[in-house]
Amino acid sequence: HLNGVNRKIADKLGLKHTRILSPKNADNPEIGSGIIGELETPVPTKKFLEHLKISMKAGCIRHTPIVLDHVQKIALCGGSGSFLINKAIEEKADIYISGDIKYHEFFDANDQLIIADIGHYESEQYTIELIIELLTAEFSNFAAHFTNLNTNPINYF
């Protein structure tokens, strides 16, 4: 959905002209999986990966070979999104961002785009912001607070 966790990631990355990457059906193109959009201008790939790492508070980014000097068209899916790699290729994305990409799934890029795995938790961490926004919109006199508890079971050394 265009207002879910994928929207939060797209906003954090500064994507414009966003749409659902894989619509559920043609009758409602605003419901489906993933988001694809564009940066205002092409950005050097390594600079974008640095921005991605900082924006998503990722301990590291696992990625395929950097086959493009610059990226502009960005596809993404929070959580475990390897099922959308081929859709991102079909849509001619420069880079596909998700979590939980398995070893053999990285080969699916086949030098047609860059796959960037930022981690499952990292790609869904802004869900709490969505919940706060929904609660405060529905209950304006309700005091909602963010938790400071990090429930990610994965650490990086």
PDB file of C-alpha atoms in Angstrom:
ATOM      1  CA  HIS A   1       0.000   0.000   0.000  1.00  0.00           C
ATOM      2  CA  LEU A   2       1.307   3.472  -0.814  1.00  0.00           C
ATOM      3  CA  ASN A   3       0.947   4.523   2.826  1.00  0.00           C
ATOM      4  CA  GLY A   4       2.757   1.650   4.516  1.00  0.00           C
ATOM      5  CA  VAL A   5       6.311   0.848   5.574  1.00  0.00           C
ATOM      6  CA  ASN A   6       7.509   1.005   1.964  1.00  0.00           C
ATOM      7  CA  ARG A   7       6.263   4.595   1.777  1.00  0.00           C
ATOM      8  CA  LYS A   8       8.295   5.420   4.897  1.00  0.00           C
ATOM      9  CA  ILE A   9      11.438   3.989   3.315  1.00  0.00           C
ATOM     10  CA  ALA A  10      10.746   5.861   0.064  1.00  0.00           C
ATOM     11  CA  ASP A  11      10.310   9.103   2.013  1.00  0.00           C
ATOM     12  CA  LYS A  12      13.516   8.538   4.004  1.00  0.00           C
ATOM     13  CA  LEU A  13      15.391   8.024   0.740  1.00  0.00           C
ATOM     14  CA  GLY A  14      13.796  11.029  -0.990  1.00  0.00           C
ATOM     15  CA  LEU A  15      12.032   9.114  -3.763  1.00  0.00           C
ATOM     16  CA  LYS A  16       9.641  10.945  -6.081  1.00  0.00           C
ATOM     17  CA  HIS A  17       7.001   9.703  -8.536  1.00  0.00           C
ATOM     18  CA  THR A  18       6.420   6.549  -6.500  1.00  0.00           C
ATOM     19  CA  ARG A  19       4.038   3.753  -7.360  1.00  0.00           C
ATOM     20  CA  ILE A  20       3.449   0.176  -6.281  1.00  0.00           C
ATOM     21  CA  LEU A  21       6.122  -2.099  -7.742  1.00  0.00           C
ATOM     22  CA  SER A  22       3.833  -5.124  -8.033  1.00  0.00           C
ATOM     23  CA  PRO A  23       0.130  -4.133  -7.899  1.00  0.00           C
ATOM     24  CA  LYS A  24      -2.250  -6.785  -6.552  1.00  0.00           C
ATOM     25  CA  ASN A  25      -4.528  -6.258  -9.556  1.00  0.00           C
ATOM     26  CA  ALA A  26      -5.099  -3.778 -12.367  1.00  0.00           C
ATOM     27  CA  ASP A  27      -8.312  -2.484 -10.794  1.00  0.00           C
ATOM     28  CA  ASN A  28      -6.478  -1.049  -7.793  1.00  0.00           C
ATOM     29  CA  PRO A  29      -2.854  -0.146  -8.616  1.00  0.00           C
ATOM     30  CA  GLU A  30      -2.396   1.443  -5.166  1.00  0.00           C
ATOM     31  CA  ILE A  31      -2.446  -1.899  -3.354  1.00  0.00           C
ATOM     32  CA  GLY A  32       0.294  -4.467  -3.764  1.00  0.00           C
ATOM     33  CA  SER A  33       3.896  -5.169  -2.868  1.00  0.00           C
ATOM     34  CA  GLY A  34       6.926  -2.925  -2.903  1.00  0.00           C
ATOM     35  CA  ILE A  35       7.416   0.588  -4.241  1.00  0.00           C
ATOM     36  CA  ILE A  36       9.370   1.989  -7.157  1.00  0.00           C
ATOM     37  CA  GLY A  37      10.299   5.622  -7.576  1.00  0.00           C
ATOM     38  CA  GLU A  38      13.058   7.979  -8.612  1.00  0.00           C
ATOM     39  CA  LEU A  39      15.619  10.250  -7.064  1.00  0.00           C
ATOM     40  CA  GLU A  40      15.503  13.849  -8.332  1.00  0.00           C
ATOM     41  CA  THR A  41      18.774  13.331 -10.194  1.00  0.00           C
ATOM     42  CA  PRO A  42      21.138  10.398 -10.702  1.00  0.00           C
ATOM     43  CA  VAL A  43      23.395   9.851  -7.684  1.00  0.00           C
ATOM     44  CA  PRO A  44      26.777   8.102  -7.637  1.00  0.00           C
ATOM     45  CA  THR A  45      26.071   4.541  -6.520  1.00  0.00           C
ATOM     46  CA  LYS A  46      28.517   4.491  -3.609  1.00  0.00           C
ATOM     47  CA  LYS A  47      27.159   7.823  -2.362  1.00  0.00           C
ATOM     48  CA  PHE A  48      23.615   6.422  -2.528  1.00  0.00           C
ATOM     49  CA  LEU A  49      24.664   3.291  -0.622  1.00  0.00           C
ATOM     50  CA  GLU A  50      26.167   5.524   2.096  1.00  0.00           C
ATOM     51  CA  HIS A  51      22.898   7.495   2.259  1.00  0.00           C
ATOM     52  CA  LEU A  52      20.923   4.233   2.408  1.00  0.00           C
ATOM     53  CA  LYS A  53      23.058   2.868   5.251  1.00  0.00           C
ATOM     54  CA  ILE A  54      22.665   6.057   7.306  1.00  0.00           C
ATOM     55  CA  SER A  55      18.952   6.574   6.536  1.00  0.00           C
ATOM     56  CA  MET A  56      18.070   2.992   7.412  1.00  0.00           C
ATOM     57  CA  LYS A  57      20.457   2.792  10.395  1.00  0.00           C
ATOM     58  CA  ALA A  58      21.910  -0.366   8.877  1.00  0.00           C
ATOM     59  CA  GLY A  59      24.976  -1.972  10.426  1.00  0.00           C
ATOM     60  CA  CYS A  60      25.994  -3.035   6.939  1.00  0.00           C
ATOM     61  CA  ILE A  61      24.593  -3.481   3.455  1.00  0.00           C
ATOM     62  CA  ARG A  62      25.106  -6.725   1.560  1.00  0.00           C
ATOM     63  CA  HIS A  63      24.978  -6.035  -2.174  1.00  0.00           C
ATOM     64  CA  THR A  64      25.679  -7.429  -5.606  1.00  0.00           C
ATOM     65  CA  PRO A  65      28.511  -5.985  -7.721  1.00  0.00           C
ATOM     66  CA  ILE A  66      28.171  -2.278  -8.423  1.00  0.00           C
ATOM     67  CA  VAL A  67      27.338  -2.533 -12.112  1.00  0.00           C
ATOM     68  CA  LEU A  68      26.156   1.080 -12.455  1.00  0.00           C
ATOM     69  CA  ASP A  69      28.135   4.238 -11.707  1.00  0.00           C
ATOM     70  CA  HIS A  70      24.938   6.137 -10.809  1.00  0.00           C
ATOM     71  CA  VAL A  71      21.456   5.181  -9.630  1.00  0.00           C
ATOM     72  CA  GLN A  72      18.173   7.017 -10.006  1.00  0.00           C
ATOM     73  CA  LYS A  73      15.346   4.492 -10.370  1.00  0.00           C
ATOM     74  CA  ILE A  74      14.925   2.764  -7.000  1.00  0.00           C
ATOM     75  CA  ALA A  75      12.753  -0.254  -6.183  1.00  0.00           C
ATOM     76  CA  LEU A  76      12.267  -1.505  -2.640  1.00  0.00           C
ATOM     77  CA  CYS A  77      10.293  -3.769  -0.347  1.00  0.00           C
ATOM     78  CA  GLY A  78      10.430  -3.856   3.435  1.00  0.00           C
ATOM     79  CA  GLY A  79      10.915  -7.224   5.137  1.00  0.00           C
ATOM     80  CA  SER A  80      11.740 -10.289   3.042  1.00  0.00           C
ATOM     81  CA  GLY A  81      11.310  -9.081  -0.499  1.00  0.00           C
ATOM     82  CA  SER A  82      13.330 -11.401  -2.693  1.00  0.00           C
ATOM     83  CA  PHE A  83      10.128 -12.398  -4.507  1.00  0.00           C
ATOM     84  CA  LEU A  84      10.193  -8.955  -6.189  1.00  0.00           C
ATOM     85  CA  ILE A  85      13.732  -9.067  -7.618  1.00  0.00           C
ATOM     86  CA  ASN A  86      12.535 -10.076 -11.084  1.00  0.00           C
ATOM     87  CA  LYS A  87       9.790  -7.432 -10.995  1.00  0.00           C
ATOM     88  CA  ALA A  88      12.408  -4.777 -10.182  1.00  0.00           C
ATOM     89  CA  ILE A  89      14.474  -5.985 -13.151  1.00  0.00           C
ATOM     90  CA  GLU A  90      11.384  -5.931 -15.381  1.00  0.00           C
ATOM     91  CA  GLU A  91      10.690  -2.331 -14.289  1.00  0.00           C
ATOM     92  CA  LYS A  92      14.302  -1.423 -15.118  1.00  0.00           C
ATOM     93  CA  ALA A  93      15.205  -0.335 -11.581  1.00  0.00           C
ATOM     94  CA  ASP A  94      18.842   0.589 -11.032  1.00  0.00           C
ATOM     95  CA  ILE A  95      18.843  -0.824  -7.515  1.00  0.00           C
ATOM     96  CA  TYR A  96      16.512  -3.054  -5.500  1.00  0.00           C
ATOM     97  CA  ILE A  97      16.486  -2.679  -1.706  1.00  0.00           C
ATOM     98  CA  SER A  98      15.058  -5.251   0.697  1.00  0.00           C
ATOM     99  CA  GLY A  99      16.020  -7.649   3.471  1.00  0.00           C
ATOM    100  CA  ASP A 100      16.631 -11.366   3.924  1.00  0.00           C
ATOM    101  CA  ILE A 101      18.050 -11.928   0.449  1.00  0.00           C
ATOM    102  CA  LYS A 102      19.487 -15.451   0.273  1.00  0.00           C
ATOM    103  CA  TYR A 103      22.860 -16.227  -1.273  1.00  0.00           C
ATOM    104  CA  HIS A 104      21.528 -17.733  -4.513  1.00  0.00           C
ATOM    105  CA  GLU A 105      18.941 -14.956  -4.913  1.00  0.00           C
ATOM    106  CA  PHE A 106      21.750 -12.416  -5.336  1.00  0.00           C
ATOM    107  CA  PHE A 107      22.585 -14.183  -8.614  1.00  0.00           C
ATOM    108  CA  ASP A 108      19.134 -13.174  -9.926  1.00  0.00           C
ATOM    109  CA  ALA A 109      20.479  -9.634 -10.433  1.00  0.00           C
ATOM    110  CA  ASN A 110      22.521 -11.020 -13.329  1.00  0.00           C
ATOM    111  CA  ASP A 111      24.270  -7.612 -13.697  1.00  0.00           C
ATOM    112  CA  GLN A 112      20.933  -6.025 -14.668  1.00  0.00           C
ATOM    113  CA  LEU A 113      20.622  -4.058 -11.410  1.00  0.00           C
ATOM    114  CA  ILE A 114      22.152  -3.836  -7.956  1.00  0.00           C
ATOM    115  CA  ILE A 115      20.519  -5.747  -5.110  1.00  0.00           C
ATOM    116  CA  ALA A 116      21.034  -4.192  -1.665  1.00  0.00           C
ATOM    117  CA  ASP A 117      20.074  -6.182   1.446  1.00  0.00           C
ATOM    118  CA  ILE A 118      19.811  -3.814   4.404  1.00  0.00           C
ATOM    119  CA  GLY A 119      18.395  -6.386   6.833  1.00  0.00           C
ATOM    120  CA  HIS A 120      14.854  -7.417   7.722  1.00  0.00           C
ATOM    121  CA  TYR A 121      14.594  -5.414  10.943  1.00  0.00           C
ATOM    122  CA  GLU A 122      16.217  -2.356   9.383  1.00  0.00           C
ATOM    123  CA  SER A 123      13.720  -2.369   6.519  1.00  0.00           C
ATOM    124  CA  GLU A 124      10.722  -2.497   8.874  1.00  0.00           C
ATOM    125  CA  GLN A 125      11.932  -0.312  11.743  1.00  0.00           C
ATOM    126  CA  TYR A 126       9.770   2.661  10.756  1.00  0.00           C
ATOM    127  CA  THR A 127       6.553   0.688  11.244  1.00  0.00           C
ATOM    128  CA  ILE A 128       6.340   2.158  14.740  1.00  0.00           C
ATOM    129  CA  GLU A 129       6.175   5.647  13.203  1.00  0.00           C
ATOM    130  CA  LEU A 130       3.206   4.491  11.119  1.00  0.00           C
ATOM    131  CA  ILE A 131       1.426   3.164  14.192  1.00  0.00           C
ATOM    132  CA  ILE A 132       2.035   6.428  16.079  1.00  0.00           C
ATOM    133  CA  GLU A 133       0.684   8.424  13.119  1.00  0.00           C
ATOM    134  CA  LEU A 134      -2.455   6.265  12.949  1.00  0.00           C
ATOM    135  CA  LEU A 135      -3.068   6.480  16.687  1.00  0.00           C
ATOM    136  CA  THR A 136      -2.616  10.241  16.888  1.00  0.00           C
ATOM    137  CA  ALA A 137      -4.824  10.779  13.824  1.00  0.00           C
ATOM    138  CA  GLU A 138      -7.643   8.700  15.332  1.00  0.00           C
ATOM    139  CA  PHE A 139      -7.214   9.738  18.964  1.00  0.00           C
ATOM    140  CA  SER A 140      -5.982  13.333  19.088  1.00  0.00           C
ATOM    141  CA  ASN A 141      -6.133  13.390  22.905  1.00  0.00           C
ATOM    142  CA  PHE A 142      -4.174  10.133  23.212  1.00  0.00           C
ATOM    143  CA  ALA A 143      -0.512  10.478  24.247  1.00  0.00           C
ATOM    144  CA  ALA A 144       1.527   8.099  22.113  1.00  0.00           C
ATOM    145  CA  HIS A 145       5.242   7.527  22.713  1.00  0.00           C
ATOM    146  CA  PHE A 146       7.943   5.711  20.768  1.00  0.00           C
ATOM    147  CA  THR A 147       9.685   2.822  22.430  1.00  0.00           C
ATOM    148  CA  ASN A 148      13.450   2.904  22.808  1.00  0.00           C
ATOM    149  CA  LEU A 149      13.643  -0.891  22.902  1.00  0.00           C
ATOM    150  CA  ASN A 150      15.519  -2.436  19.991  1.00  0.00           C
ATOM    151  CA  THR A 151      14.120  -5.924  19.339  1.00  0.00           C
ATOM    152  CA  ASN A 152      16.474  -6.784  16.485  1.00  0.00           C
ATOM    153  CA  PRO A 153      18.066 -10.138  17.342  1.00  0.00           C
ATOM    154  CA  ILE A 154      20.891  -9.538  14.838  1.00  0.00           C
ATOM    155  CA  ASN A 155      24.037  -7.652  15.800  1.00  0.00           C
ATOM    156  CA  TYR A 156      26.944  -6.579  13.625  1.00  0.00           C
ATOM    157  CA  PHE A 157      30.582  -6.792  14.639  1.00  0.00           C
TER     158      PHE A 157
END
